[in-house]
XYZ file of N, CA, C and O in Angstrom:
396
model
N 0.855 -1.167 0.000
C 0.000 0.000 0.000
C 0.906 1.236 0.000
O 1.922 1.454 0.660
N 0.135 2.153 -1.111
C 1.799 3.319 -1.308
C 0.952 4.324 -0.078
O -0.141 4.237 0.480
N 2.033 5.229 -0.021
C 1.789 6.165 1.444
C 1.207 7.411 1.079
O 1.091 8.284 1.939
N 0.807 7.611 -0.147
C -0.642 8.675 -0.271
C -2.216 8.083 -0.159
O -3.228 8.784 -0.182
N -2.158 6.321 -0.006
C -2.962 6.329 0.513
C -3.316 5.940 1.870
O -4.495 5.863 2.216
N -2.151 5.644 2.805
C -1.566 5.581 4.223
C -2.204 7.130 4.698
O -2.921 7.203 5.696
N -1.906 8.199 3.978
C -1.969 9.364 4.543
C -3.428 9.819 4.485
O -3.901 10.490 5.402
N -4.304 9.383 3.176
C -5.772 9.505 3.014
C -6.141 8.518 4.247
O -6.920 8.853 5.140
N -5.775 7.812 4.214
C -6.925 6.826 5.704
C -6.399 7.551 6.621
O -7.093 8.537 6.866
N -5.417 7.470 7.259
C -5.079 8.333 8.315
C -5.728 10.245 8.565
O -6.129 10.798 9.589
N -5.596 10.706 7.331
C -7.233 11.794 7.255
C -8.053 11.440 7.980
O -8.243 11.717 9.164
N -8.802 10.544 7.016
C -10.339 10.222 7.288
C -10.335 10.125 8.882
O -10.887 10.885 9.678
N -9.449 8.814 9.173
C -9.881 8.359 10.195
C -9.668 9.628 11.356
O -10.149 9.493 12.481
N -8.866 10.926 10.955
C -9.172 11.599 12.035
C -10.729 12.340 12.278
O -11.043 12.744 13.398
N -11.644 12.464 11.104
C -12.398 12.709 10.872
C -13.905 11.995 11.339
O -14.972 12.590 11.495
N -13.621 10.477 11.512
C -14.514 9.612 11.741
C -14.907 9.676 13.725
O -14.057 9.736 14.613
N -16.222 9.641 13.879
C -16.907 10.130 15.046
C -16.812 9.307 16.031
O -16.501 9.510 17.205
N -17.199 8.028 15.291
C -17.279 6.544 15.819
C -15.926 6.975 17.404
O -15.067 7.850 17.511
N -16.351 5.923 18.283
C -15.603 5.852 19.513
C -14.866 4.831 19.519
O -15.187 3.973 18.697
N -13.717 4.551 20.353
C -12.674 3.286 19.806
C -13.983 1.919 20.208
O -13.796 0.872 19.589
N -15.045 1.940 21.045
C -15.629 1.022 21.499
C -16.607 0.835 19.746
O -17.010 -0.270 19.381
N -16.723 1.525 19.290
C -17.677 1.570 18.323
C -17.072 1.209 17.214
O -17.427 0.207 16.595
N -15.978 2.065 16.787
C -15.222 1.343 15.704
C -15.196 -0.379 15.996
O -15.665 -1.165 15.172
N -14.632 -0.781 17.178
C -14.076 -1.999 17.500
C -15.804 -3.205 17.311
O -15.624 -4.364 16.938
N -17.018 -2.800 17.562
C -18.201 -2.945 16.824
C -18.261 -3.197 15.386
O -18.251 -4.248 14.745
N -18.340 -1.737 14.974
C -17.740 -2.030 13.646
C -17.394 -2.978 12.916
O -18.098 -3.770 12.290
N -15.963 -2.875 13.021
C -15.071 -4.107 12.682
C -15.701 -5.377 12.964
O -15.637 -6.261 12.110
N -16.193 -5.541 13.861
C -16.863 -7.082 13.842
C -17.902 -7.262 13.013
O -18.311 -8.363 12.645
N -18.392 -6.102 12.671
C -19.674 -5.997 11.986
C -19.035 -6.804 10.739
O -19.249 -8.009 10.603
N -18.227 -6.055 9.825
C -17.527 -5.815 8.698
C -16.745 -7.178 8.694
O -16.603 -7.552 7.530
N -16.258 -7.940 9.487
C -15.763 -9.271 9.892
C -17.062 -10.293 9.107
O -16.927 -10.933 8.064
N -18.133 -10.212 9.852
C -19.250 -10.847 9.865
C -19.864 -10.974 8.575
O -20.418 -12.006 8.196
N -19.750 -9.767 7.804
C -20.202 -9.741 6.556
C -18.942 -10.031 5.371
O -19.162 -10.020 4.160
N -17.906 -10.229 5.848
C -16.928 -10.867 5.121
C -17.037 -12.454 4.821
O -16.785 -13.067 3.784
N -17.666 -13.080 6.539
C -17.779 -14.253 6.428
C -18.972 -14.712 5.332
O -18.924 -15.448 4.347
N -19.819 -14.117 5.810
C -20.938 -14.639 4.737
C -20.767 -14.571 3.075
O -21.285 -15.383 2.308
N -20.051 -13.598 2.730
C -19.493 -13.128 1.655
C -18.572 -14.875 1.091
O -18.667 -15.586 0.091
N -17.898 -14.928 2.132
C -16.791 -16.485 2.084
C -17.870 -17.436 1.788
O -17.795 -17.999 0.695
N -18.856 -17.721 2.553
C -19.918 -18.756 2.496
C -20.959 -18.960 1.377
O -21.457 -20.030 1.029
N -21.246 -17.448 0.766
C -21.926 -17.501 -0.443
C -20.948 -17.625 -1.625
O -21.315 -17.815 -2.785
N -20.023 -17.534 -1.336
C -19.163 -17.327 -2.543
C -18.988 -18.815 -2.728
O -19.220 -19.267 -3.850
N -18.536 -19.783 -1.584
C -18.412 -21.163 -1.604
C -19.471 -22.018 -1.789
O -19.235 -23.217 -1.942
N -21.048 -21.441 -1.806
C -22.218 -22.209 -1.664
C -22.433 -22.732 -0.763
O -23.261 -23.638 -0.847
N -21.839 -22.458 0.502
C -22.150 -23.327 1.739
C -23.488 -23.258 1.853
O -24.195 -22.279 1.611
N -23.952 -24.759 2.382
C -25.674 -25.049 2.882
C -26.471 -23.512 3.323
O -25.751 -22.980 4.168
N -27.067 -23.089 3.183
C -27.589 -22.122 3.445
C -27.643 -20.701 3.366
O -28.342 -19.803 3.835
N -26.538 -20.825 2.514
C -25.865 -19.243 2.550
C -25.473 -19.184 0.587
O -24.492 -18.544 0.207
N -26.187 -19.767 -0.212
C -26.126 -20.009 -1.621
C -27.269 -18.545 -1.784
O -26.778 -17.624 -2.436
N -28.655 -18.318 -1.261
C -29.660 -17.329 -1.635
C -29.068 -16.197 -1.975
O -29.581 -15.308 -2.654
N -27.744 -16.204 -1.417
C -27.424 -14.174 -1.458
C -26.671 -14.149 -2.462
O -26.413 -12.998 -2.813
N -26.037 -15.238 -3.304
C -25.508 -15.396 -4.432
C -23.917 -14.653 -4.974
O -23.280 -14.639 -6.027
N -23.774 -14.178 -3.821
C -22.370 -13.330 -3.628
C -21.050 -13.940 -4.186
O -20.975 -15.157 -4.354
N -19.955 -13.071 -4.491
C -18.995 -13.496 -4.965
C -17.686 -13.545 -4.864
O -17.381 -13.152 -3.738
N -16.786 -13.824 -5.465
C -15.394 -13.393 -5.099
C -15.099 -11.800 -5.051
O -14.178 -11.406 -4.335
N -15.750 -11.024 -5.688
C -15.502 -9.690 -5.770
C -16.362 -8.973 -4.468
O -16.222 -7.802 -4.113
N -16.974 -9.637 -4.059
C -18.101 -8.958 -2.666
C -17.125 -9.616 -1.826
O -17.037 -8.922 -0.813
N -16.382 -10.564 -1.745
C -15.671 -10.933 -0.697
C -14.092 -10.005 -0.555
O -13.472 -9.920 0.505
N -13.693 -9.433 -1.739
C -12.470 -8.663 -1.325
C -13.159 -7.186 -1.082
O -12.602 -6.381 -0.336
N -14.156 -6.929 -1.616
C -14.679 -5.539 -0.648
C -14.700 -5.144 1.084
O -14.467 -4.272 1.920
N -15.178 -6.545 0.854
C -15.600 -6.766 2.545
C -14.492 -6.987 3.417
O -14.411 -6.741 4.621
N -13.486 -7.583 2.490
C -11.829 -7.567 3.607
C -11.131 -6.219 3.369
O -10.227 -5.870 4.128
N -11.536 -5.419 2.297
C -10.941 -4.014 2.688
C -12.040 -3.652 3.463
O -11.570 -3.137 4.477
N -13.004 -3.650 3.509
C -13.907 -2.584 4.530
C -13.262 -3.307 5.930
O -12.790 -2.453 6.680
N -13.149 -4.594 6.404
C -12.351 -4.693 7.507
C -10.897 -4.446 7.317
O -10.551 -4.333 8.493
N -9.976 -4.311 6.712
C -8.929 -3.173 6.960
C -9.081 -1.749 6.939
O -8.170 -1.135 7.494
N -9.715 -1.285 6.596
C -10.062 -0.212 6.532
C -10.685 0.621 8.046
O -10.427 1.737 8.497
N -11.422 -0.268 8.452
C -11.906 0.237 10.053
C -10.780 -0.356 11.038
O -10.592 0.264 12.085
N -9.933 -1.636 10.756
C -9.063 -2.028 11.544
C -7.704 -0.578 11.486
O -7.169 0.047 12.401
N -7.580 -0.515 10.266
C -6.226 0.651 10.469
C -6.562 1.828 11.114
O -5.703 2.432 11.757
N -8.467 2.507 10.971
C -8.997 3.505 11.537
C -8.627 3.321 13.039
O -8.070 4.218 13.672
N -8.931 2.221 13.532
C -8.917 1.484 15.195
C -7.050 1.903 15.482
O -6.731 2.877 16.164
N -5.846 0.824 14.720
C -4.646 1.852 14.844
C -4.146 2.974 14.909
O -3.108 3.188 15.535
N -4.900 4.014 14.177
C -5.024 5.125 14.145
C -5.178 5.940 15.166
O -4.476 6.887 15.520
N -6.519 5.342 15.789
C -7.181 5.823 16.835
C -6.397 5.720 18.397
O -6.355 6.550 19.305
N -5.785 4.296 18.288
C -5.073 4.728 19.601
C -3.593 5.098 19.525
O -2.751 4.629 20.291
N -3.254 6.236 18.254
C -2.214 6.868 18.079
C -0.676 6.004 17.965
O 0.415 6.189 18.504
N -1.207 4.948 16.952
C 0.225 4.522 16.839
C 0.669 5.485 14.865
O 0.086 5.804 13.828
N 2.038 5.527 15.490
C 2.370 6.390 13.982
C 2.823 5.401 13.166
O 2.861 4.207 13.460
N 3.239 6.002 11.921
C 3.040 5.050 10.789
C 4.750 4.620 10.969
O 4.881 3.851 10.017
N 6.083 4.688 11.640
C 6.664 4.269 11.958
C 6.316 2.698 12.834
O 6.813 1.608 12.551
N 5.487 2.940 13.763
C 5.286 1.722 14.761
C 4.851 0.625 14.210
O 5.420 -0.451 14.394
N 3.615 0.784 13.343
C 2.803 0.601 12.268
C 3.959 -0.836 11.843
O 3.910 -1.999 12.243
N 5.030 -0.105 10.808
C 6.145 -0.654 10.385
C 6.396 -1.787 10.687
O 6.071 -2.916 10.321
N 7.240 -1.180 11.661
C 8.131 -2.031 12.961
C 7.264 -2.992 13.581
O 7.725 -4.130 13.675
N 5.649 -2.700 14.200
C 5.451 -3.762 14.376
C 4.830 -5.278 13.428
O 4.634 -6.414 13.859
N 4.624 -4.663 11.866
C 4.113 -5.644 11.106
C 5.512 -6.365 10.516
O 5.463 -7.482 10.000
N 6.771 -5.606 10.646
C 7.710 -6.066 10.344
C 8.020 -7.684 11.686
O 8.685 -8.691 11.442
N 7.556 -7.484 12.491
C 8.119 -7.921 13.338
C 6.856 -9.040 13.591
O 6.779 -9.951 14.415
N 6.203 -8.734 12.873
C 4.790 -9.761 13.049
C 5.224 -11.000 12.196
O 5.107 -12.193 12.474
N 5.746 -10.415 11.100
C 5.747 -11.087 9.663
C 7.249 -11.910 10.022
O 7.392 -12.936 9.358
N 8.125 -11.660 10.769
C 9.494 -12.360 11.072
C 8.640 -13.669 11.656
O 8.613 -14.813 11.202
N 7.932 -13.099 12.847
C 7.259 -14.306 13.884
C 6.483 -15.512 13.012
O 6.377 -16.727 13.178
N 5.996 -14.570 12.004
C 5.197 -15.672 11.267
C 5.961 -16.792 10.104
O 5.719 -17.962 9.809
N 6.695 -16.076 9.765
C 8.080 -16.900 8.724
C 8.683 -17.683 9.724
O 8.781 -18.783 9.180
N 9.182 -17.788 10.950
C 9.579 -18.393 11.946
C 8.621 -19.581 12.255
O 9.190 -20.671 12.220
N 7.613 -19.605 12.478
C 6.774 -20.409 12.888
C 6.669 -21.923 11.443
O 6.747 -23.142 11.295
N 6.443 -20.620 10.718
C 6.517 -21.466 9.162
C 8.065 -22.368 8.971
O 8.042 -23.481 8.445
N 9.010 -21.918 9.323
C 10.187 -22.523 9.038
C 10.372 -23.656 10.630
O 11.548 -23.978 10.800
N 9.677 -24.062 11.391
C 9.822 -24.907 12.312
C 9.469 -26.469 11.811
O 9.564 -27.408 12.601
């Protein structure tokens, strides 16, 4: 993700009203409708009516990044920390993978 649009979300999200309890709502909301998105897209038993697709399913995982980075935002980590800590996420996870 290039950093003019790092700097547009980081805008918005100063802009957005929502409370960290509400965003964090949110996000589950936006979680929830990702899943179903997964389930119609796969035809799972019951979830075929809404007829949804691969393209409703990557909307729905940016709308949950999108309120998740708002939520980072919100409790003031800068786009340095940001970094450092996905850098350091992504070591842990290559590590785990190489065991």
């Amino acid at each position: 993700m290039n950093n003019e649009l790092l700097k547009q979300i980081k805008e918005t999200s100063k802009n957005e009203p929502k409370t960290l309890e509400q965003l964090f709502v949110k996000w589950m909301e936006e979680l929830g409708e990702a899943s179903q998105a997964l389930l119609s897209h796969q035809k799972v038993s019951g979830n075929q009516y809404k007829n949804l697709e691969l393209e409703n399913l990557k909307e729905e995982l940016i709308d949950t990044l999108l309120v998740n980075l708002d939520i980072i935002y919100k409790i003031g980590m800068s786009d340095s920390e940001i970094e450092n800590m996905i850098q350091k996420k992504i070591n842990k996870w290559i590590q785990k993978q190489n065991k």
